Coordinates of C-alpha atoms and ligand atoms in Angstrom, one line a residue:
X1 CA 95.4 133.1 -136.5
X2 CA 98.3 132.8 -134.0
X3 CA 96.0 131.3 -130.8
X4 CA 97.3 128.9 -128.5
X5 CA 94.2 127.8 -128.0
X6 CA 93.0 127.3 -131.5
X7 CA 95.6 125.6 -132.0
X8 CA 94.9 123.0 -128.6
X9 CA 91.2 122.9 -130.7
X10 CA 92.9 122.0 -134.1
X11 CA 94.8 119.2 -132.7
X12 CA 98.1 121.2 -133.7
X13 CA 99.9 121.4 -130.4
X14 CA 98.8 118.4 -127.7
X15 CA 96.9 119.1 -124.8
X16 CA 95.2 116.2 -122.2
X17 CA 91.7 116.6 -123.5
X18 CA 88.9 115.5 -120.9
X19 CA 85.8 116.4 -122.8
X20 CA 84.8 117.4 -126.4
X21 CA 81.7 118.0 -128.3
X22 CA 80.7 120.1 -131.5
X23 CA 80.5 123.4 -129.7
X24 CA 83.4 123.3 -126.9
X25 CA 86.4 121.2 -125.6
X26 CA 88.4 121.0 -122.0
X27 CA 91.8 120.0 -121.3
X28 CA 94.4 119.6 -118.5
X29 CA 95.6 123.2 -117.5
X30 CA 99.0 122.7 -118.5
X31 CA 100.4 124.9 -114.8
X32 CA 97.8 123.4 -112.3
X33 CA 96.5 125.4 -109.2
X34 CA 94.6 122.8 -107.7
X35 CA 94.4 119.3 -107.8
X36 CA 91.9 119.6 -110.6
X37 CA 92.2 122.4 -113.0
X38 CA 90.8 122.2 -116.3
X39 CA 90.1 124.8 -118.9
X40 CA 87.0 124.8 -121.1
X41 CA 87.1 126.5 -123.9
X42 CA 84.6 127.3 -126.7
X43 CA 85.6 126.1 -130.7
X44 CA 84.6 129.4 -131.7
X45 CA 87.7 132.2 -131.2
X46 CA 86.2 134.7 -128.9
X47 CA 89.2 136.7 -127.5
X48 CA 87.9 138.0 -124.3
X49 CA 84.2 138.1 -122.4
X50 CA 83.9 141.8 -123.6
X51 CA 83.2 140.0 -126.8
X52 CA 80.6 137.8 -126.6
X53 CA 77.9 138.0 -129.1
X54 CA 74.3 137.9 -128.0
X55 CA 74.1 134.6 -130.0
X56 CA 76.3 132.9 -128.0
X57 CA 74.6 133.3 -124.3
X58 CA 74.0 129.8 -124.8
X59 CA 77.7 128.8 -126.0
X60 CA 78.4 129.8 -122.8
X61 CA 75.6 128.5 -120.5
X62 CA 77.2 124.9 -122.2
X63 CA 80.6 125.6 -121.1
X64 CA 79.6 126.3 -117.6
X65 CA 77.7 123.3 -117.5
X66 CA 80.2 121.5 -118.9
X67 CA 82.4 122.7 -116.2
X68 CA 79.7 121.3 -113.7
X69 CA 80.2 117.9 -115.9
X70 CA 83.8 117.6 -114.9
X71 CA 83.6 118.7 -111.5
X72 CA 81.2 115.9 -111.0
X73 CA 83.0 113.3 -112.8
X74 CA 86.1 113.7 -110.6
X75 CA 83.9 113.7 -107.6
X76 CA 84.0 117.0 -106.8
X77 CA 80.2 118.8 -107.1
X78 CA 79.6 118.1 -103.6
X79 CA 82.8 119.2 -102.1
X80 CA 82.9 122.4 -104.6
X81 CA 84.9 124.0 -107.1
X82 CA 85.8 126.8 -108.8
X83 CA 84.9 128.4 -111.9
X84 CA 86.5 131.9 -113.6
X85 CA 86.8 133.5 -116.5
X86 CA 89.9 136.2 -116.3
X87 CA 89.3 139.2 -118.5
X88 CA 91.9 141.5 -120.1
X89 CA 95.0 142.5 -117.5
X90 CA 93.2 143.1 -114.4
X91 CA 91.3 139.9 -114.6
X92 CA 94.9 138.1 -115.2
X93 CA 94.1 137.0 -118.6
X94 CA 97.0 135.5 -120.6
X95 CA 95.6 133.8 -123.2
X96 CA 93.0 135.6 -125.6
X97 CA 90.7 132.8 -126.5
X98 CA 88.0 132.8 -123.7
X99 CA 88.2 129.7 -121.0
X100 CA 86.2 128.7 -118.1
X101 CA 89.2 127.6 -115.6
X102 CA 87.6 124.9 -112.9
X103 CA 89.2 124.4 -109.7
X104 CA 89.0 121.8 -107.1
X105 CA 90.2 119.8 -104.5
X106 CA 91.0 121.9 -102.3
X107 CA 89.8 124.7 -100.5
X108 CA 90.0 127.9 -102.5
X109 CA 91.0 131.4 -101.1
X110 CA 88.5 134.1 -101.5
X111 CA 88.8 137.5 -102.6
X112 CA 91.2 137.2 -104.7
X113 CA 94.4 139.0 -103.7
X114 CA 96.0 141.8 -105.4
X115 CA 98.6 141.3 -107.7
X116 CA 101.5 144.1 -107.7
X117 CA 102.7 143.1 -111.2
X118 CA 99.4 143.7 -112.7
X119 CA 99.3 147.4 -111.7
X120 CA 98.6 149.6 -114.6
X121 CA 99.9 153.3 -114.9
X122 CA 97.0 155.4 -114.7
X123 CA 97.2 158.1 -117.9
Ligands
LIG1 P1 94.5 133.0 -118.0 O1 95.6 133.5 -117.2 O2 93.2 133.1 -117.3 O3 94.4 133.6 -119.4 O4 94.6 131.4 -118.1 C1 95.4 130.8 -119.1 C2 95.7 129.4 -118.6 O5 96.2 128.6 -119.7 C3 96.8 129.4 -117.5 O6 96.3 128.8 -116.3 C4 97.9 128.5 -118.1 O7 98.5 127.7 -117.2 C5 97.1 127.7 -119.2 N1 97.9 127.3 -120.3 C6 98.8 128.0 -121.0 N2 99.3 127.2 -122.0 C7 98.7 126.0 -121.9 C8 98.9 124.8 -122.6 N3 99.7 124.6 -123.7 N4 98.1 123.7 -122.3 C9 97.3 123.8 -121.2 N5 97.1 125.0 -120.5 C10 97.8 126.0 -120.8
LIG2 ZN1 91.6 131.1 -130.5

């Protein structure tokens, strides 16, 4: 299967890995948009949240507390952070294997704003 992110998972293209275990792993987002920004991402190849099958609610809960891990480790739970999961164009997804970005350091602008480029034409 041609995923970037599989292949981050099997070792086949580097990444700066900060965590692993048997169910998920989180690396370095190679494009930072914060002083820390890390992706978490399941092993299992689950293109988008629209996909996620009832037996993995708790693949997920991990990888958001996983997410909570990180934050914490670099000092950042009581400041804050950020978590997000894009979905399909709207949502600004690029890559199809799901991934829990975290975001800190920083304060972080809320709502997001609207991105002209993303526009879809309406059929
Ligand atoms: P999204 O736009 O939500 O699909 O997020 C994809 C993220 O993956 C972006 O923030 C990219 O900067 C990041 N990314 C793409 N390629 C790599 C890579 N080889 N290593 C680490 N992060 C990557
Ligand atoms: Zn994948």
């Amino acid at each position: 299967m041609d995923c970037l992110f599989c292949k981050i998972i099997n070792k086949e293209i580097p990444a700066e890995i900060i965590y692993e275990d048997d169910q998920v792993i989180a690396f370095n987002d190679i494009n930072p948009q914060a002083p820390m920004h890390a992706l978490v991402i399941p092993r299992k190849h689950i293109p988008t949240t629209n996909e996620i099958p009832d037996e993995d609610t708790a693949l997920v809960g991990h990888m958001v507390q996983v997410a909570a891990k990180i934050a914490k480790q670099n000092g950042y739970d009581e400041s804050g952070y950020r978590t997000v999961f894009n979905c399909n164009t709207h949502g600004g997804q690029t890559v199809y294997h799901i991934h829990l970005h975290v975001l800190a350091g920083k304060p972080l602008g809320w709502p997001p704003y609207f991105d002209e480029s993303l526009k879809q034409p309406v059929a």
